Every structure is written in structure tokens, then in C-alpha cells.
Amino acid sequence: QVQLVESGGDSVQAGESLQLSCVASGSIFGINVMGWYRQTPGNQRELVAHFDGGGRRQYVDSVEGRFTISRDLAKKTLYLQMNSLKPEDTGVYYCYAEVLSGATSDWRVYWGKGTQVTVSL
């Protein structure tokens, strides 16, 4: 089975930085789209940043210039460097990836269980 596990969430003060990581494991023959969503209090889950099918980085406007998404496909790891954090960045951050699984021999989207980021003034 394919698993995605996030780490790096923490409680920080506004203006500080965090780096989130997401490691994919299991029978993986290929990885296509990868990205980060977040669930903020009182809001729906929103896409924060991702690599699209062409490998291009895309960001939601509210994090443009502050967050950087990167990945190491050899390590099957996705990162999210978050700088100049704001209280409105508080939420649970979820990693997802479209994976070609060796077990199912098809492309499926998998999700991690999330990591909590809390930003206080």
C-alpha cells in the first residue's frame, strides 16, 4: 500500500519559518502531481501549492512569495518551505500525490493524515 506521511508542523510566532516534509512509501512505480492542501479553522480545504502534471509550481495567491514547494523524486519526498508565517496560515496541512501503484497498477491520488501548523501573534 502507498502511504504519505507529513512532518514538520509546529507552533510558531508570526514571522517565523517552518519546513514541512511529506514522504511517500510503498510500492510506487511513478509519481505525477504532488502538492499541499490546508484545512484552516472554519474554512474548506484549500490548495496551497502543487506541482502540476508538467512539473510547474503553482501557489495560492495568499502564500505567493512566502512559501516554496520543492520535491526530491528520488527520495519520494515533497517539501513546503514556509517563511514569514502569518496567523491566517494556521491549519492542518495535508500532502497528496498522484501515484502509479505497483499493487494496483493504476494511477490513484493518495493523501497523508496531515500535520498541524499554528501561528500566533
PDB file of C-alpha atoms in Angstrom:
ATOM      1  CA  GLN A   1       0.000   0.000   0.000  1.00  0.00           C
ATOM      2  CA  VAL A   2       1.085   3.552  -0.682  1.00  0.00           C
ATOM      3  CA  GLN A   3       1.404   5.847   2.310  1.00  0.00           C
ATOM      4  CA  LEU A   4       2.137   9.541   2.610  1.00  0.00           C
ATOM      5  CA  VAL A   5       3.424  10.814   5.937  1.00  0.00           C
ATOM      6  CA  GLU A   6       3.780  14.505   6.716  1.00  0.00           C
ATOM      7  CA  SER A   7       6.026  16.024   9.346  1.00  0.00           C
ATOM      8  CA  GLY A   8       7.358  19.404  10.388  1.00  0.00           C
ATOM      9  CA  GLY A   9       4.237  21.028  11.759  1.00  0.00           C
ATOM     10  CA  ASP A  10       4.699  23.103  14.881  1.00  0.00           C
ATOM     11  CA  SER A  11       3.526  26.112  16.851  1.00  0.00           C
ATOM     12  CA  VAL A  12       5.435  29.262  15.948  1.00  0.00           C
ATOM     13  CA  GLN A  13       5.112  33.020  16.156  1.00  0.00           C
ATOM     14  CA  ALA A  14       4.210  35.265  13.271  1.00  0.00           C
ATOM     15  CA  GLY A  15       7.176  35.988  11.034  1.00  0.00           C
ATOM     16  CA  GLU A  16       8.925  32.703  11.734  1.00  0.00           C
ATOM     17  CA  SER A  17       9.521  29.852   9.317  1.00  0.00           C
ATOM     18  CA  LEU A  18       8.735  26.155   9.085  1.00  0.00           C
ATOM     19  CA  GLN A  19       9.536  23.422   6.615  1.00  0.00           C
ATOM     20  CA  LEU A  20       7.043  20.643   6.080  1.00  0.00           C
ATOM     21  CA  SER A  21       8.023  17.301   4.606  1.00  0.00           C
ATOM     22  CA  CYS A  22       5.969  14.522   3.092  1.00  0.00           C
ATOM     23  CA  VAL A  23       7.464  11.106   2.441  1.00  0.00           C
ATOM     24  CA  ALA A  24       5.785   8.603   0.142  1.00  0.00           C
ATOM     25  CA  SER A  25       6.380   4.916   0.721  1.00  0.00           C
ATOM     26  CA  GLY A  26       5.116   1.602  -0.559  1.00  0.00           C
ATOM     27  CA  SER A  27       5.010   0.054  -3.991  1.00  0.00           C
ATOM     28  CA  ILE A  28       5.438   3.155  -6.158  1.00  0.00           C
ATOM     29  CA  PHE A  29       6.239   2.979  -9.848  1.00  0.00           C
ATOM     30  CA  GLY A  30       5.705   6.653 -10.568  1.00  0.00           C
ATOM     31  CA  ILE A  31       4.636   9.971  -9.064  1.00  0.00           C
ATOM     32  CA  ASN A  32       2.886  12.691 -11.023  1.00  0.00           C
ATOM     33  CA  VAL A  33       1.087  15.600  -9.383  1.00  0.00           C
ATOM     34  CA  MET A  34       2.150  16.374  -5.807  1.00  0.00           C
ATOM     35  CA  GLY A  35       1.069  19.158  -3.561  1.00  0.00           C
ATOM     36  CA  TRP A  36      -0.156  20.582  -0.308  1.00  0.00           C
ATOM     37  CA  TYR A  37      -3.635  21.438   0.859  1.00  0.00           C
ATOM     38  CA  ARG A  38      -4.564  23.023   4.147  1.00  0.00           C
ATOM     39  CA  GLN A  39      -7.661  22.990   6.305  1.00  0.00           C
ATOM     40  CA  THR A  40      -7.990  26.239   8.193  1.00  0.00           C
ATOM     41  CA  PRO A  41     -10.452  26.754  11.061  1.00  0.00           C
ATOM     42  CA  GLY A  42     -13.914  27.468   9.712  1.00  0.00           C
ATOM     43  CA  ASN A  43     -12.892  27.090   6.090  1.00  0.00           C
ATOM     44  CA  GLN A  44     -12.856  24.431   3.449  1.00  0.00           C
ATOM     45  CA  ARG A  45      -9.709  22.651   2.495  1.00  0.00           C
ATOM     46  CA  GLU A  46      -7.764  24.772   0.025  1.00  0.00           C
ATOM     47  CA  LEU A  47      -4.904  24.071  -2.323  1.00  0.00           C
ATOM     48  CA  VAL A  48      -1.774  25.832  -1.086  1.00  0.00           C
ATOM     49  CA  ALA A  49       0.855  24.773  -3.606  1.00  0.00           C
ATOM     50  CA  HIS A  50       1.464  21.972  -6.029  1.00  0.00           C
ATOM     51  CA  PHE A  51       3.443  20.645  -8.921  1.00  0.00           C
ATOM     52  CA  ASP A  52       1.126  20.229 -11.856  1.00  0.00           C
ATOM     53  CA  GLY A  53       1.378  17.453 -14.422  1.00  0.00           C
ATOM     54  CA  GLY A  54       4.035  19.370 -16.304  1.00  0.00           C
ATOM     55  CA  GLY A  55       6.162  19.865 -13.197  1.00  0.00           C
ATOM     56  CA  ARG A  56       5.303  23.539 -12.858  1.00  0.00           C
ATOM     57  CA  ARG A  57       4.897  25.053  -9.414  1.00  0.00           C
ATOM     58  CA  GLN A  58       1.650  26.815  -8.617  1.00  0.00           C
ATOM     59  CA  TYR A  59       0.639  28.658  -5.477  1.00  0.00           C
ATOM     60  CA  VAL A  60      -2.476  30.138  -3.987  1.00  0.00           C
ATOM     61  CA  ASP A  61      -2.207  33.943  -4.029  1.00  0.00           C
ATOM     62  CA  SER A  62      -2.090  34.253  -0.249  1.00  0.00           C
ATOM     63  CA  VAL A  63       1.221  32.366   0.010  1.00  0.00           C
ATOM     64  CA  GLU A  64       2.915  33.543  -3.199  1.00  0.00           C
ATOM     65  CA  GLY A  65       6.375  34.862  -2.372  1.00  0.00           C
ATOM     66  CA  ARG A  66       6.377  33.370   1.129  1.00  0.00           C
ATOM     67  CA  PHE A  67       6.063  29.626   0.530  1.00  0.00           C
ATOM     68  CA  THR A  68       8.193  27.444  -1.716  1.00  0.00           C
ATOM     69  CA  ILE A  69       7.289  23.945  -2.786  1.00  0.00           C
ATOM     70  CA  SER A  70      10.017  21.528  -3.785  1.00  0.00           C
ATOM     71  CA  ARG A  71      10.458  17.811  -4.175  1.00  0.00           C
ATOM     72  CA  ASP A  72      13.079  15.107  -4.396  1.00  0.00           C
ATOM     73  CA  LEU A  73      11.554  12.352  -6.513  1.00  0.00           C
ATOM     74  CA  ALA A  74      14.481  10.027  -5.854  1.00  0.00           C
ATOM     75  CA  LYS A  75      13.617  10.235  -2.158  1.00  0.00           C
ATOM     76  CA  LYS A  76       9.878  10.358  -2.900  1.00  0.00           C
ATOM     77  CA  THR A  77       9.727  13.419  -0.678  1.00  0.00           C
ATOM     78  CA  LEU A  78       7.810  16.656  -1.018  1.00  0.00           C
ATOM     79  CA  TYR A  79       8.665  19.815   0.889  1.00  0.00           C
ATOM     80  CA  LEU A  80       6.975  23.074   1.725  1.00  0.00           C
ATOM     81  CA  GLN A  81       9.193  25.860   2.979  1.00  0.00           C
ATOM     82  CA  MET A  82       7.018  28.418   4.714  1.00  0.00           C
ATOM     83  CA  ASN A  83       8.521  31.801   5.522  1.00  0.00           C
ATOM     84  CA  SER A  84       7.038  34.932   7.073  1.00  0.00           C
ATOM     85  CA  LEU A  85       4.235  32.913   8.579  1.00  0.00           C
ATOM     86  CA  LYS A  86       1.012  34.654   9.483  1.00  0.00           C
ATOM     87  CA  PRO A  87      -1.773  33.676  11.906  1.00  0.00           C
ATOM     88  CA  GLU A  88      -4.041  33.023   8.927  1.00  0.00           C
ATOM     89  CA  ASP A  89      -1.655  30.257   7.840  1.00  0.00           C
ATOM     90  CA  THR A  90      -2.785  28.260  10.862  1.00  0.00           C
ATOM     91  CA  GLY A  91      -4.315  24.946   9.927  1.00  0.00           C
ATOM     92  CA  VAL A  92      -3.742  21.313   9.189  1.00  0.00           C
ATOM     93  CA  TYR A  93      -1.545  20.790   6.148  1.00  0.00           C
ATOM     94  CA  TYR A  94      -2.132  17.725   4.007  1.00  0.00           C
ATOM     95  CA  CYS A  95       0.133  16.262   1.392  1.00  0.00           C
ATOM     96  CA  TYR A  96      -1.266  14.488  -1.656  1.00  0.00           C
ATOM     97  CA  ALA A  97       0.231  12.746  -4.634  1.00  0.00           C
ATOM     98  CA  GLU A  98      -0.952  11.037  -7.767  1.00  0.00           C
ATOM     99  CA  VAL A  99       0.879   7.741  -7.698  1.00  0.00           C
ATOM    100  CA  LEU A 100       1.254   4.787 -10.027  1.00  0.00           C
ATOM    101  CA  SER A 101       0.994   1.979  -7.542  1.00  0.00           C
ATOM    102  CA  GLY A 102       2.641  -1.357  -8.133  1.00  0.00           C
ATOM    103  CA  ALA A 103      -0.099  -3.021  -6.108  1.00  0.00           C
ATOM    104  CA  THR A 104      -2.993  -1.705  -8.199  1.00  0.00           C
ATOM    105  CA  SER A 105      -1.182  -0.969 -11.487  1.00  0.00           C
ATOM    106  CA  ASP A 106      -3.080   2.283 -11.920  1.00  0.00           C
ATOM    107  CA  TRP A 107      -2.782   5.945 -11.046  1.00  0.00           C
ATOM    108  CA  ARG A 108      -4.505   6.987  -7.846  1.00  0.00           C
ATOM    109  CA  VAL A 109      -4.444  10.004  -5.564  1.00  0.00           C
ATOM    110  CA  TYR A 110      -3.224   9.358  -2.057  1.00  0.00           C
ATOM    111  CA  TRP A 111      -3.387  11.624   0.979  1.00  0.00           C
ATOM    112  CA  GLY A 112      -1.430  11.975   4.162  1.00  0.00           C
ATOM    113  CA  LYS A 113      -3.089  12.395   7.536  1.00  0.00           C
ATOM    114  CA  GLY A 114      -1.931  15.967   7.991  1.00  0.00           C
ATOM    115  CA  THR A 115       0.376  17.978  10.181  1.00  0.00           C
ATOM    116  CA  GLN A 116      -0.730  20.889  12.370  1.00  0.00           C
ATOM    117  CA  VAL A 117       0.700  24.362  11.868  1.00  0.00           C
ATOM    118  CA  THR A 118      -0.201  27.016  14.415  1.00  0.00           C
ATOM    119  CA  VAL A 119       0.939  30.608  14.034  1.00  0.00           C
ATOM    120  CA  SER A 120       0.368  33.075  16.843  1.00  0.00           C
ATOM    121  CA  LEU A 121       0.977  36.783  17.165  1.00  0.00           C
TER     122      LEU A 121
END
